[in-house]
Each structure stands twice: as structure tokens, then as C-alpha cells.
Short mmCIF file of C-alpha atoms in Angstrom, two decimals:
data_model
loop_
_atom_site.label_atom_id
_atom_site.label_comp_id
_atom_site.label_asym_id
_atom_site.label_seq_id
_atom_site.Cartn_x
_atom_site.Cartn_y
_atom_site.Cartn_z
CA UNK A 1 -53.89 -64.10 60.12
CA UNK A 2 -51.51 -66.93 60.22
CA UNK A 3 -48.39 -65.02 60.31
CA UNK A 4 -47.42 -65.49 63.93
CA UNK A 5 -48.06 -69.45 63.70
CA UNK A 6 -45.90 -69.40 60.60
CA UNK A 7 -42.87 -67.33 62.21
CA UNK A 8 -42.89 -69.90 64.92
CA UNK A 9 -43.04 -72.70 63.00
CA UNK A 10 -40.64 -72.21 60.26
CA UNK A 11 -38.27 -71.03 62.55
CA UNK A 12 -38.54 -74.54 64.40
CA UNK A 13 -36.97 -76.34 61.09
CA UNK A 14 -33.81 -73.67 61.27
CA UNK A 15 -32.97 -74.57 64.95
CA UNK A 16 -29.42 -75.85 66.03
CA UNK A 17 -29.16 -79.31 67.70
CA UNK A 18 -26.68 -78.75 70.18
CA UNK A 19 -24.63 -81.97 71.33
CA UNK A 20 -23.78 -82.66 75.12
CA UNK A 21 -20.10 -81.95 76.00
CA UNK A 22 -19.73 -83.67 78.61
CA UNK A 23 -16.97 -86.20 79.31
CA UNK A 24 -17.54 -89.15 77.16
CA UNK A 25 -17.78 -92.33 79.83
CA UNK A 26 -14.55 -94.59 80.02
CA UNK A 27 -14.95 -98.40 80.14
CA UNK A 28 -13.94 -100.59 82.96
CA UNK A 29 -11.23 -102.80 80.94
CA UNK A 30 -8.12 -101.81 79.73
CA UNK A 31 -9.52 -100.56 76.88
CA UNK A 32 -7.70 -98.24 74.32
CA UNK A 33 -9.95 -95.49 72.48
CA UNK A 34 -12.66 -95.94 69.66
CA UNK A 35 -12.69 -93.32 67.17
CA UNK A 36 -14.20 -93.11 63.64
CA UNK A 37 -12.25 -91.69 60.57
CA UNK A 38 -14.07 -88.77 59.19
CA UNK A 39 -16.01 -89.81 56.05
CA UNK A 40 -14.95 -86.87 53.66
CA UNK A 41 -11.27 -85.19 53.25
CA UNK A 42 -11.82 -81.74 53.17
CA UNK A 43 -10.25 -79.02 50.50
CA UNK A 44 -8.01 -81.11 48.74
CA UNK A 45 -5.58 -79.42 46.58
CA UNK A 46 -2.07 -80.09 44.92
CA UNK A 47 -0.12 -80.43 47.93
CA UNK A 48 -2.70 -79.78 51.36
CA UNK A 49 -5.67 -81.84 52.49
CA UNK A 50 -7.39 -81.56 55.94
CA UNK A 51 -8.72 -85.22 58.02
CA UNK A 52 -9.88 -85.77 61.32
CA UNK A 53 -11.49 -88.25 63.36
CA UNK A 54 -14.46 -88.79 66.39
CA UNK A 55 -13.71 -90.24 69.19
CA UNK A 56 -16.60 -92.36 70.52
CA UNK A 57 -15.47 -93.86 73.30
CA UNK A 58 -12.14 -92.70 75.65
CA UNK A 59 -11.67 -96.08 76.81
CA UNK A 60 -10.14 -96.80 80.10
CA UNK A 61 -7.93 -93.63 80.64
CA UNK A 62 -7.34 -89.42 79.34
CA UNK A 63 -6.89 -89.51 75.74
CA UNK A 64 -3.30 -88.63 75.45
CA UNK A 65 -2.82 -88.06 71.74
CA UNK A 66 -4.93 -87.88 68.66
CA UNK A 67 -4.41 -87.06 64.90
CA UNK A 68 -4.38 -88.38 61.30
CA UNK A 69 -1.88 -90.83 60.09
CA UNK A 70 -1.48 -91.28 56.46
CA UNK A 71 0.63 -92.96 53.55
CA UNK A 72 1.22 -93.38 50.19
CA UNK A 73 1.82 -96.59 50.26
CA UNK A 74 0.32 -98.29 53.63
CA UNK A 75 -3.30 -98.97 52.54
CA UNK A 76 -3.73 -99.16 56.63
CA UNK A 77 -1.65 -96.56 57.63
CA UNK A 78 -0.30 -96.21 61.38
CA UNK A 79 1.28 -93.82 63.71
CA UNK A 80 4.42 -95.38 62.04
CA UNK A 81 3.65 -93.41 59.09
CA UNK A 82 3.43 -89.84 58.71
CA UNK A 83 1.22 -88.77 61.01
CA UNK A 84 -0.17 -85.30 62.55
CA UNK A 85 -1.51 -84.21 66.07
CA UNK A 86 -4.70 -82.55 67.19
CA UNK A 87 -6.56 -80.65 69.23
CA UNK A 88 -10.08 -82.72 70.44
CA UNK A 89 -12.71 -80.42 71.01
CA UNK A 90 -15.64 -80.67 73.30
CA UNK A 91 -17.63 -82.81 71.37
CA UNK A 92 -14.45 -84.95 70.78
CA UNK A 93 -13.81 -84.70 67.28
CA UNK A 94 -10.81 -82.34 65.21
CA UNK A 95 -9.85 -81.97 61.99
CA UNK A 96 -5.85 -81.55 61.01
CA UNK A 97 -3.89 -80.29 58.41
CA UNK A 98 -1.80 -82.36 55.89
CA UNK A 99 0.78 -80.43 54.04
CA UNK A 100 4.00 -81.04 51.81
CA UNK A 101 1.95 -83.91 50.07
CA UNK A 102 2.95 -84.80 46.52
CA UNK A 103 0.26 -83.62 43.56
CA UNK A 104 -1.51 -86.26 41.34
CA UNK A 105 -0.62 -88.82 44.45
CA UNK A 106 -3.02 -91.30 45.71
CA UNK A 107 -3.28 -91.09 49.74
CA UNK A 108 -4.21 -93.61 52.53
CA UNK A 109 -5.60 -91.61 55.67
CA UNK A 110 -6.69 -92.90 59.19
CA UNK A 111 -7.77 -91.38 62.32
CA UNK A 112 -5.77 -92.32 65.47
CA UNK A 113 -6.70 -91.77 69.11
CA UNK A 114 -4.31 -93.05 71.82
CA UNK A 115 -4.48 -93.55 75.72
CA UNK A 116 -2.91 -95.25 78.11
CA UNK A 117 -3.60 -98.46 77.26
CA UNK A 118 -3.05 -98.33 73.49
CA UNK A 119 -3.62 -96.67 70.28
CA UNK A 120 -6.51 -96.91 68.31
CA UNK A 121 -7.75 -96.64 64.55
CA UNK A 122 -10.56 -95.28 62.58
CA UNK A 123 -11.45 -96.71 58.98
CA UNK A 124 -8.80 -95.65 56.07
CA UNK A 125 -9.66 -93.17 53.58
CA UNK A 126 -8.13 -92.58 50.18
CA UNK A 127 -7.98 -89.55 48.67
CA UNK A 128 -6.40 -88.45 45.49
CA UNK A 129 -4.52 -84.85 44.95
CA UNK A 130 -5.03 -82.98 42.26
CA UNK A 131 -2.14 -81.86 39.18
CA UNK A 132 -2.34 -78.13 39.88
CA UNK A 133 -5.46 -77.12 42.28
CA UNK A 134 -4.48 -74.14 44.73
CA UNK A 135 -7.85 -73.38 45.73
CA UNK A 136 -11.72 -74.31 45.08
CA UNK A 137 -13.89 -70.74 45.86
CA UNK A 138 -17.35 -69.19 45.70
CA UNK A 139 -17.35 -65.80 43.67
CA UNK A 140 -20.69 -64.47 45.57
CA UNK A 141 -22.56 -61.66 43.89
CA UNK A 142 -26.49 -60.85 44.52
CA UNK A 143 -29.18 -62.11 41.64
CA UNK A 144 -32.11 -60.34 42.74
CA UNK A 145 -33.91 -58.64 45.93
CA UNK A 146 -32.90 -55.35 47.60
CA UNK A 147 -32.81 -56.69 50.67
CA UNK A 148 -35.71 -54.99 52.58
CA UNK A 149 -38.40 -57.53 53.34
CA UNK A 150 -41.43 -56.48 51.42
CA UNK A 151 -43.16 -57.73 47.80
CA UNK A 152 -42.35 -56.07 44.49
CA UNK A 153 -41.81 -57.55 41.00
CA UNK A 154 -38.73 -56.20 38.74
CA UNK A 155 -35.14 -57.20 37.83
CA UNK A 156 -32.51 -57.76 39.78
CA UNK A 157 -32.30 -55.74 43.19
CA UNK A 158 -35.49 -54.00 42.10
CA UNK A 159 -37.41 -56.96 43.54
CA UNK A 160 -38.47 -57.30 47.26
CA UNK A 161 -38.78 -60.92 48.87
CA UNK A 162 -39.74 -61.80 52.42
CA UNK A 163 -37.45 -64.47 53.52
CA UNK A 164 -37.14 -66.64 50.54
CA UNK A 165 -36.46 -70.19 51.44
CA UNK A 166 -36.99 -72.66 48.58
CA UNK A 167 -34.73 -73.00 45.37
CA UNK A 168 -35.80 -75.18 41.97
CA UNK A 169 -34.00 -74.48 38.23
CA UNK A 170 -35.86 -75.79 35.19
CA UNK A 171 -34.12 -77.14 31.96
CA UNK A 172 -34.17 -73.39 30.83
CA UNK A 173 -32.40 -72.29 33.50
CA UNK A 174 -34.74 -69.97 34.97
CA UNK A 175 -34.94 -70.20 38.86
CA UNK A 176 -38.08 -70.65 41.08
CA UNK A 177 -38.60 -68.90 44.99
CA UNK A 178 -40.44 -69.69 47.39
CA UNK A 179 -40.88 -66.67 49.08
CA UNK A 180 -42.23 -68.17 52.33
CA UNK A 181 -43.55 -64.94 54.18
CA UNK A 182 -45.09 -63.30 51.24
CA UNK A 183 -46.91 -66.74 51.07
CA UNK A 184 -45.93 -66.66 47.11
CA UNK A 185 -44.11 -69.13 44.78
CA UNK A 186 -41.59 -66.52 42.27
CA UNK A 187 -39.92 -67.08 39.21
CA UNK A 188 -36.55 -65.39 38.19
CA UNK A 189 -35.43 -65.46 34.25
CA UNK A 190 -31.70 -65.83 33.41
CA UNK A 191 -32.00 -62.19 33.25
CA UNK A 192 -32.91 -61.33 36.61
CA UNK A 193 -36.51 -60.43 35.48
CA UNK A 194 -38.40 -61.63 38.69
CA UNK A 195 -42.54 -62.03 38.27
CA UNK A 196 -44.95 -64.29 40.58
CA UNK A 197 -46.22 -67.25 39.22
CA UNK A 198 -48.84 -68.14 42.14
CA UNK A 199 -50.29 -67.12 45.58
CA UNK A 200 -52.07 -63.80 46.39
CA UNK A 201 -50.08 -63.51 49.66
CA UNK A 202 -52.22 -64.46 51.94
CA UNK A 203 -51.04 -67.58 54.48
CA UNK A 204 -53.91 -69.94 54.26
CA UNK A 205 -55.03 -73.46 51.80
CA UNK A 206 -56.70 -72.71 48.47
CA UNK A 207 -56.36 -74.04 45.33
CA UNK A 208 -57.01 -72.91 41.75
CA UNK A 209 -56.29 -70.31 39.82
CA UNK A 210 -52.45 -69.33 40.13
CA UNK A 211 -52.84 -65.76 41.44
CA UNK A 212 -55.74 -66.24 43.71
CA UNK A 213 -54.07 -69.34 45.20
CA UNK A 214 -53.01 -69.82 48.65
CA UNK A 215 -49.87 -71.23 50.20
CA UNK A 216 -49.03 -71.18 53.75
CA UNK A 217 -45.24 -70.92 54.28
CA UNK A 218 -43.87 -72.78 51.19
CA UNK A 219 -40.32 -74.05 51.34
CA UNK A 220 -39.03 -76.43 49.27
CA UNK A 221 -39.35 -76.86 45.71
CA UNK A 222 -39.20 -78.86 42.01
CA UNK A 223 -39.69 -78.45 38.74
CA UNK A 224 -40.84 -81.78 36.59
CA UNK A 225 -38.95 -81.93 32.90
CA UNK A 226 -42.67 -80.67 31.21
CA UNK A 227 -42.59 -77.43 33.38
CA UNK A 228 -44.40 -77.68 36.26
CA UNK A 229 -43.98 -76.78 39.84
CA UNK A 230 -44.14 -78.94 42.79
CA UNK A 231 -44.19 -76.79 46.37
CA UNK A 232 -43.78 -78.74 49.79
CA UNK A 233 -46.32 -76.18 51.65
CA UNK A 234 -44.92 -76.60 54.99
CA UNK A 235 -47.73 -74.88 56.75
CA UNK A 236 -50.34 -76.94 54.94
CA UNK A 237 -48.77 -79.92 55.82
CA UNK A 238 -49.34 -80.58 51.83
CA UNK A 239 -47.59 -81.22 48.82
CA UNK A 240 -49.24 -78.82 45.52
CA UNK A 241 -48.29 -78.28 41.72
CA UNK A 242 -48.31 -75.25 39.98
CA UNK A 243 -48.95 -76.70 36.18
CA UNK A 244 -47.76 -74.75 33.34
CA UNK A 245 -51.42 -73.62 32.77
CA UNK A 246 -51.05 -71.44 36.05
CA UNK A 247 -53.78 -74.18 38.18
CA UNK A 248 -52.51 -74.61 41.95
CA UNK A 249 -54.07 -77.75 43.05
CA UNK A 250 -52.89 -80.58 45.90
CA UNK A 251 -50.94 -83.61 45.00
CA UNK A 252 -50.98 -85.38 48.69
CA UNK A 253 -51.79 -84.43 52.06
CA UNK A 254 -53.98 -82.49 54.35
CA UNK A 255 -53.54 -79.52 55.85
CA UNK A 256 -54.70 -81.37 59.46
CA UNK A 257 -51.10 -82.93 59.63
CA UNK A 258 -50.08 -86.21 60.67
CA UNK A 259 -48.67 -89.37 59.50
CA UNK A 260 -50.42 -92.13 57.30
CA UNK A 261 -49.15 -93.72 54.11
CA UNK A 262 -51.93 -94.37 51.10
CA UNK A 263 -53.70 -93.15 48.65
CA UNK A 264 -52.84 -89.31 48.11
CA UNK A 265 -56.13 -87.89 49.36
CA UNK A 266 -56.10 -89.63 52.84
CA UNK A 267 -52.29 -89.42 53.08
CA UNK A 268 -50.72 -86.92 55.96
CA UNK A 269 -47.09 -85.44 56.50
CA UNK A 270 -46.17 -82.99 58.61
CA UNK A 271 -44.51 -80.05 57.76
CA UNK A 272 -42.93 -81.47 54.58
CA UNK A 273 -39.83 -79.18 54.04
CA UNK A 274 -38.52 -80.28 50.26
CA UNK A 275 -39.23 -82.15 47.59
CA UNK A 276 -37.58 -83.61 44.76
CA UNK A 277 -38.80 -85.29 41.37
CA UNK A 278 -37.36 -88.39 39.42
CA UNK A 279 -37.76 -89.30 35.77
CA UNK A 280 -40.66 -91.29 35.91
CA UNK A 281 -42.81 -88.27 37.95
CA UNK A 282 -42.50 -89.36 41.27
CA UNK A 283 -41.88 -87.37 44.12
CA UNK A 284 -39.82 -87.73 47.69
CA UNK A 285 -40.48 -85.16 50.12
CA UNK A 286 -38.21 -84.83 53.09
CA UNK A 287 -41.11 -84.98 55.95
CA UNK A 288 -39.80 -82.62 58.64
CA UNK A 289 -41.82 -83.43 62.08
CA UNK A 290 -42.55 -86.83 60.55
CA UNK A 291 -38.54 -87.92 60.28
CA UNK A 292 -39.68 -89.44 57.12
CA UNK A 293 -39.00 -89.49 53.51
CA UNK A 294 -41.85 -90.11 51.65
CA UNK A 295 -42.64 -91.18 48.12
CA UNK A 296 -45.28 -89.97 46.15
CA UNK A 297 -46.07 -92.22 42.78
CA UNK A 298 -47.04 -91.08 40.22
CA UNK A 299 -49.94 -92.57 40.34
CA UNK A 300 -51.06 -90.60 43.59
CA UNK A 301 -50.15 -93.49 45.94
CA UNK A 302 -48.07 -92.18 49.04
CA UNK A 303 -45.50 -94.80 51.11
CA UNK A 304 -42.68 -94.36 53.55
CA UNK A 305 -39.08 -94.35 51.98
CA UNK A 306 -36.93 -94.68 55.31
CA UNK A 307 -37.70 -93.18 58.66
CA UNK A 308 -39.19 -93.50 61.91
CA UNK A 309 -41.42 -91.19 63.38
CA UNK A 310 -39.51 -90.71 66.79
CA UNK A 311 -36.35 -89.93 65.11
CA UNK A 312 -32.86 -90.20 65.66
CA UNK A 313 -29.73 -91.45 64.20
CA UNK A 314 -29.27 -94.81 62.33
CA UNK A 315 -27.35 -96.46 59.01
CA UNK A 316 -28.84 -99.60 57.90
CA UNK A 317 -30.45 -101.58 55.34
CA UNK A 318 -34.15 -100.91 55.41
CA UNK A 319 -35.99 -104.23 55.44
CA UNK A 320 -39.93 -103.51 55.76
CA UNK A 321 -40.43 -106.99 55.71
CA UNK A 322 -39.47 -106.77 59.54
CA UNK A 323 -39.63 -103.90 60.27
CA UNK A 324 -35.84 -102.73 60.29
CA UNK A 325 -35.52 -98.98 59.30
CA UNK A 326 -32.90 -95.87 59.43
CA UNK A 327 -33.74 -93.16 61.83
CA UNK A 328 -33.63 -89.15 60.59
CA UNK A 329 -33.87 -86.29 62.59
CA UNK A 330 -35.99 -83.40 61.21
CA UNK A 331 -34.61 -84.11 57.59
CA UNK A 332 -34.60 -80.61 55.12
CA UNK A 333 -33.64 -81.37 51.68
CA UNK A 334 -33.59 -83.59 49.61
CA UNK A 335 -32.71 -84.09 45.94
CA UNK A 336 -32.07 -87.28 43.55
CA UNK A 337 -29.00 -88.41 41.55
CA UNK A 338 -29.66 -89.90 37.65
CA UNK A 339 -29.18 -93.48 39.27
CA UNK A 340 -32.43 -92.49 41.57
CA UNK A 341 -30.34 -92.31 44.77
CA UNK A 342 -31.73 -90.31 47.49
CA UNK A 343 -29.27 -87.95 49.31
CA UNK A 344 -31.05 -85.89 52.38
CA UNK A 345 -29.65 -82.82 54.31
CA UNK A 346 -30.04 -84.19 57.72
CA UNK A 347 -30.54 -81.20 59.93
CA UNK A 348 -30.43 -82.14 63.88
CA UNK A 349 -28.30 -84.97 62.88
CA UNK A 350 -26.04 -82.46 60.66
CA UNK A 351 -25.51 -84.89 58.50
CA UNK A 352 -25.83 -85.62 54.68
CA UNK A 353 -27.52 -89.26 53.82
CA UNK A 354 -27.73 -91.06 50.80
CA UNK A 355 -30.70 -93.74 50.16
CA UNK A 356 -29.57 -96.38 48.13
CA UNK A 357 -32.14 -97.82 45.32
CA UNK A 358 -31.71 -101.00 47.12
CA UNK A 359 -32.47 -99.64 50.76
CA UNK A 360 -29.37 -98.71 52.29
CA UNK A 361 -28.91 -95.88 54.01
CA UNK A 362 -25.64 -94.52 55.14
CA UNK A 363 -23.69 -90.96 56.34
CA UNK A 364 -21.70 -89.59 53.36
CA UNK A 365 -20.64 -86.50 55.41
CA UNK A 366 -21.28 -85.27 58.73
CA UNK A 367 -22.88 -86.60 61.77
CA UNK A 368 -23.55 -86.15 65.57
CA UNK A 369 -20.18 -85.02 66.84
CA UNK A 370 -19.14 -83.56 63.53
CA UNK A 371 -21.20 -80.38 63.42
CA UNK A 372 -18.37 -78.38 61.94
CA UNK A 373 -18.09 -80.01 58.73
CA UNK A 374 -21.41 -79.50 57.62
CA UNK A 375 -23.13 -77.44 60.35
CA UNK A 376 -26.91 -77.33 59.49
CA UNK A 377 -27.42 -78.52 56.73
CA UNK A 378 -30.92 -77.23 54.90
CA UNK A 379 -31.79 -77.23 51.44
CA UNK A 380 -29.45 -79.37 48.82
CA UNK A 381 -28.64 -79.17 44.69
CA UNK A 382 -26.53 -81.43 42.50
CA UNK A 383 -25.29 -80.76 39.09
CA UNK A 384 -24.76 -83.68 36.35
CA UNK A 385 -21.32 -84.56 37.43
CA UNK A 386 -22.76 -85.82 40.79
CA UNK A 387 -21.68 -83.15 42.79
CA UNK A 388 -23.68 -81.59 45.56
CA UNK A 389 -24.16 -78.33 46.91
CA UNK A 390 -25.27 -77.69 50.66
CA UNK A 391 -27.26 -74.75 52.05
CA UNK A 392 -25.47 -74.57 55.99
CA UNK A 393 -27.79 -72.67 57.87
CA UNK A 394 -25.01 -71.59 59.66
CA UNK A 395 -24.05 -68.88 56.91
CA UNK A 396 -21.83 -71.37 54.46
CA UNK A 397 -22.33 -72.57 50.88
CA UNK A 398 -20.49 -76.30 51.10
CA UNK A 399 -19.50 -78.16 47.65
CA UNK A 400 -19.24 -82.16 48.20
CA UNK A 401 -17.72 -83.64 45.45
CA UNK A 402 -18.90 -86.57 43.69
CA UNK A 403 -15.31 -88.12 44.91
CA UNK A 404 -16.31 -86.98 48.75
CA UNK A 405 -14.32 -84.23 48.70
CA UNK A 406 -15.36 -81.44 50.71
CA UNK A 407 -15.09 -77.49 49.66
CA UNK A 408 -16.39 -74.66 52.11
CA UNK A 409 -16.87 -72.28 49.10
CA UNK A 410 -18.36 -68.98 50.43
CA UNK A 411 -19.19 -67.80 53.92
CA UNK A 412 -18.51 -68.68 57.13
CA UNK A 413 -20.06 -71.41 59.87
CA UNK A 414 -21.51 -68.82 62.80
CA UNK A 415 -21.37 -65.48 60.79
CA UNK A 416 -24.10 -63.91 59.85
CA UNK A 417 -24.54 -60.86 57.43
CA UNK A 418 -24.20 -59.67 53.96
CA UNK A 419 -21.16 -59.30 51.69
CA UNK A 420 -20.66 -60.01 48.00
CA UNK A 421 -17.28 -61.18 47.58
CA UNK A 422 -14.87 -64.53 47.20
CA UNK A 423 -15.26 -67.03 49.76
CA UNK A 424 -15.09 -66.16 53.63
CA UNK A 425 -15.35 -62.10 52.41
CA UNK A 426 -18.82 -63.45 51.59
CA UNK A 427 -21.51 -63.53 53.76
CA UNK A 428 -24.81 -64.84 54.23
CA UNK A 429 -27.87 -64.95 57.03
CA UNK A 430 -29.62 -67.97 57.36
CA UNK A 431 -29.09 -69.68 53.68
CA UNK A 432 -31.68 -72.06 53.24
CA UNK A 433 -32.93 -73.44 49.66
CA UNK A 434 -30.23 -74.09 46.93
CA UNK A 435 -30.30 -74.98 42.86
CA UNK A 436 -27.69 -75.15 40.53
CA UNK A 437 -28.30 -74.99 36.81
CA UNK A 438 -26.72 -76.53 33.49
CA UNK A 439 -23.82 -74.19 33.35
CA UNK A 440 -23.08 -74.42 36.83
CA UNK A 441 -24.47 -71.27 38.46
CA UNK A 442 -25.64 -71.29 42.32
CA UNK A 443 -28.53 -69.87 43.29
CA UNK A 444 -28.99 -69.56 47.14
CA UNK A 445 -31.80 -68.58 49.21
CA UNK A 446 -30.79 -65.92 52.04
CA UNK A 447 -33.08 -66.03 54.16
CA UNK A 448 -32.33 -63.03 56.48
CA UNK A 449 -30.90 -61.17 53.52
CA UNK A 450 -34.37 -61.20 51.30
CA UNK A 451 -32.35 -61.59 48.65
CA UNK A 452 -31.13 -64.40 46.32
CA UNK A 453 -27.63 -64.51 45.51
CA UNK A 454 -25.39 -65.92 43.03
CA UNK A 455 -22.23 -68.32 43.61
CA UNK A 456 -19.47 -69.12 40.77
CA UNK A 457 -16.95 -72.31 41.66
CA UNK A 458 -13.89 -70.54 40.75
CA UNK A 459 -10.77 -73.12 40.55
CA UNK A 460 -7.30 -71.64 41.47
CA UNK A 461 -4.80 -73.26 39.78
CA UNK A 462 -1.27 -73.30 40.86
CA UNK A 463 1.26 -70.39 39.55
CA UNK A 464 4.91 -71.69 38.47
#
């Protein structure tokens, strides 16, 4: 049995990546602070917003005072302007509150850190309120799964899972599982009719027939526009399709593990934790231990997207030419816009990236020192307006708006449990994979729960 392996080693791709907090080192000048602007403005609505800032550096003296300044006017706005103050926390970033602002107004906002020797900026950030937006919710509810981890087919909370982990929605809008300890890939109808479309439940590598097929801890997931299924087998250390004939058979990889780019029979990953498809049939798998995204052609050829193996934390423009590349740090999900941009859930960097088609990678939300905004981020979804949805390990489903607006829409970071209800009355354990389909509907993997539950973006608007 492989159970024991695969307990140890899926639970490796859910651990937190805890950052030092100890005193940041001051310079020898007479230096004021560095701090960075937060890249997102978080739960914008008619008249409130929320900014914050990092502080990098503390300079040559205690921080004295830190905050958001902001303007309607002042494209560069300064403590001159209206400004707020803040607590810094341990890993010296904060987040304030900015009330009384004016609906349908266009806003300037910078982070400010100040010391004895001066007063510092971040980078501005506009943001845009909206005409009559109170509040932007998840109505949770549960899909399917009882919640006892075990393996039964049925509707709704008839079913059993065993720590589901993977999410994928087809054009139809019914929603694939993979139900990682029952070593199975499910299928749930619009109806909540839930059936299993391949693996016999046994952990181990064989391909063929859909039900006597073996997977060894699948996790992420996609679904190609003819039907079929792609599975990121993280214990296999493959990628495999399910075809819509019900044949399991391997795309890339080898269930040895390791790293080499090439043809898609010598090619190795390891652990590959998500996958995503584009248009033309190629697939980019987020490459867990490898700190890799990889690209599969369609033709079976395998390459490196962006990535190096050691890991770690880097923006730039990848040039392979000489070598120059971005660093990830156990990346977990991945998914594509229509453009073909890459955007990856970061997980030990806590971070959400975006891949340019030309190269560039850069932080669209999150980052070392700002664990709180997106906590740990695992599996990711976006629906045709650009918008994405985030899986936070932590217990949150997180809405980032194609404007880079931020939305904590059900749950909350460092609570775990189980609760149907409207955001933080909801609760979740361990939510890893995530899919969204035409009409909007979230579907969310719960891990801990064994069940698979259901979130509604409900927009409050404003009462006269």
C-alpha cells in the first residue's frame, strides 16, 4: 500500500511558509524607510476601501509612523493628503481602512512609512469606487459529500469522498473531483448526481481502461473543449488523460520523478500539482518540487515555462537566451486567461503570479511579507470576465477582480471547520481545488470536510 507515502506527501504541498519576524536590519546612513504599496485594494465598495503597505527596509532609525495616504486628485499622493495610520505587524506590513470616500470616484493611494530621518513612499495605486456596492459575499451551501471520508456514488450528500482536492468544469457545466485518497477521478452533474469516471481506488500507475485504472494521489485537474480529462497525478509524478471513450493513458512524465525537459516519454516533473489547458491543446502544469511551470505541446514535446529548480522569489523578464528566469516556490495552481496569460497560486511565496505571453513575470497580489492577503494560496479558477477565484488553504474563498480588486468572500484565514452560511459564518478545512462555471457558480474542494461545496457572489447594494 501506498497510502502512508501519499498522506505524507500531499500533506507537504499544504504546508505554511512561515516568515522570520525578526527586526528588519537598519542601514548605516541617514536613511528614511523603504516600503512597497500593496499591489491590490481590498473590498472596495461605495464609500470604504482597505490599503496597506511592506516595509522592506527600517532605514536608519524605529519606524515612527506608517499608513496610507490617498487623493482624488494628487496622482502621487503624500502625507499632505488625506492620510491614515497603522499598526505594522511582525512581518512589517498592515493594511488600513479608508472610509467617508465619495462613490463612482477615482482614487490615488500610496503607502507611507516614516522615521527619523524622513518619510518614505510606496508606488501609487488607483482604484475606482463603485455607484452603490455595500458588500461583495459568498452564499456557501454544500454540493455533494456527507462529510465522512469513505467512497459511495449518489446525489448530493449521499456521496462519500476522501479528501477531494482537484476542481475542473466542462462547457456543460458539470464538475470533475479528484478525490485524492480514494485514488479516483469523480464527476458531479449540475444535478448533484455524482458517479466515477476512472480509478479502481487503488494508489499505484496503470493505465487503460477507466475503471481498472490507477492514479496515485491526483490533484489538479482540466477538461479540454472536446471532453476530455487531464489529471496532474501528483504521486506519479505524471501528467494522464481520461478521453471521452473512458481510456486512462499518460501524456508526459514518469512516475521515477525528476526534472528534464523533451520529448513527453523521457520528460520528468515532480509532483505536478495542477494543470491547465489552452485553445490550441496545450498544457501548463504547475510543477510542485520542481518550482517549475511546464508546458506540454500538443505535440507531446515538454519545455520549461519560468522557474528554477532551487526556488525562491523573483519578477522578471524571462530571457532563456541567457539564462535569466523568475523563481517560484512550490507553485499549486494554475489556470490560463483567453489572451494565454499564465496566472499561478504561489504557495510558500503566498503569492498570485501572472506569466505574460511575452515572458514577464510579475506579483499581482500577495507576496513574502503579505501572507494575510492571500494566505496559502492552492488551487485557482477564472470566469470570462477575467476574474479569479483563490482556494486559501487557510479556510478562505478570495475573489480578485479583473480590476485587482480584492474580495474575501467566505470563510476565514486560520479557521477551520464546517458551516454553510454567508461569508465569515462560513467555514471551510483545508480548501484546496477550485472551478467556476458559465453562470458563475463556485465549486470548492474541502479537503478536511470530504465534501464539495457551493459559493454564490452575492452583491449588496446600497439601501436609500
Amino acid at each position: 500500500m501506498k497510502t502512508p507515502l501519499l498522506i505524507v506527501t500531499l500533506f507537504l504541498s499544504f504546508s505554511i511558509i512561515l516568515l522570520g519576524t525578526g527586526c528588519k536590519k537598519a542601514a548605516t546612513a541617514s536613511d528614511p524607510p523603504t516600503i512597497a504599496t500593496a499591489d491590490v485594494i481590498l473590498d472596495v465598495t461605495s464609500t470604504t476601501a482597505q490599503s496597506g503597505g511592506t516595509v522592506s527596509s527600517i532605514g536608519s532609525g524605529v519606524i515612527t509612523d506608517v499608513g496610507v495616504c490617498y487623493s482624488t486628485t494628487n496622482h502621487l499622493p503624500t502625507t499632505a493628503d488625506t492620510k491614515t495610520t497603522a499598526v505594522i505587524t511582525n512581518s512589517y506590513s498592515y493594511v488600513s481602512n479608508l472610509t467617508g470616500l465619495t462613490p463612482k470616484t477615482t482614487y490615488y493611494v500610496r503607502a507611507y512609512a516614516s522615521n527619523a530621518f524622513g518619510t518614505s513612499y510606496g508606488n501609487a495605486v488607483k482604484f475606482t469606487t463603485s455607484g452603490t456596492l455595500s458588500a461583495v459575499t459568498g452564499a456557501v451551501t454544500t454540493f455533494a459529500g456527507s462529510g465522512a471520508d469513505g467512497f459511495a456514488d449518489g446525489t448530493g450528500t449521499a456521496a462519500q469522498f476522501n479528501n477531494p482536492i482537484g476542481v475542473a468544469v466542462d462547457a456543460q457545466g458539470n464538475i470533475y473531483i479528484s478525490d485524492s485518497f480514494n485514488n479516483r477521478i469523480r464527476k458531479i452533474t449540475q444535478a448533484g448526481v455524482v458517479s466515477t469516471i476512472a480509478g479502481n481506488g487503488t494508489a499505484g500507475y496503470v493505465n487503460g481502461v477507466a475503471a481498472t485504472a490507477e492514479f496515485y494521489g491526483p490533484q489538479g485537474l482540466a477538461v479540454d473543449a472536446q471532453g476530455n480529462v487531464f489529471v496532474a497525478d501528483f504521486g506519479n509524478n505524471v501528467i494522464r488523460k481520461i478521453s471521452t471513450a473512458g481510456v486512462v493513458s499518460t501524456v508526459a512524465g514518469d512516475p521515477d520523478g525528476g526534472y528534464l525537459d523533451g520529448a513527453a516519454t523521457v520528460a520528468k516533473f515532480s509532483s505536478p500539482a495542477a494543470v491547465a489547458v489552452d485553445k490550441q491543446g496545450n498544457l501548463f502544469v504547475a510543477d510542485f518540487n520542481n518550482n517549475m511551470i511546464r508546458k506540454i505541446t500538443s505535440a507531446g514535446v515538454v519545455s520549461t515555462v519560468a522557474g528554477v529548480k532551487s526556488g525562491g522569489y523573483s519578477n522578471v523578464t524571462i530571457n532563456t537566451a541567457t539564462g535569466v528566469n523568475a523563481a517560484f516556490k512550490n507553485p499549486d495552481g494554475i489556470v490560463l486567461d483567453a489572451a494565454g496569460n499564465i496566472f499561478v497560486a504561489d504557495l510558500g511565496n503566498n503569492a498570485i503570479r501572472e506569466i505574460t505571453t511575452a515572458g514577464v513575470v510579475t506579483t499581482i497580489a500577495g507576496g513574502p511579507g503579505q501572507a494575510a492577503l492571500i494566505g496559502n494560496p492552492g488551487g485557482l479558477a477564472m470566469d470570462a470576465g477575467g476574474n479569479i477565484f483563490i482556494a486559501d488553504e487557510n479556510g478562505r474563498v478570495i475573489e480578485l477582480t479583473a480590476a485587482r480588486v480584492l474580495y474575501d468572500l467566505a470563510g476565514t484565514s486560520g479557521l477551520a471547520g464546517f458551516a454553510d452560511g454567508s461569508g465569515v459564518t462560513a467555514q471551510f478545512s483545508t480548501p484546496q481545488g477550485i472551478g467556476v462555471d458559465a453562470s458563475g457558480n463556485i465549486y470548492v474542494a474541502d479537503f478536511n470536510n470530504n465534501r464539495v461545496r457551493k459559493v454564490l457572489v452575492v452583491n449588496s447594494e446600497v439601501k436609500n
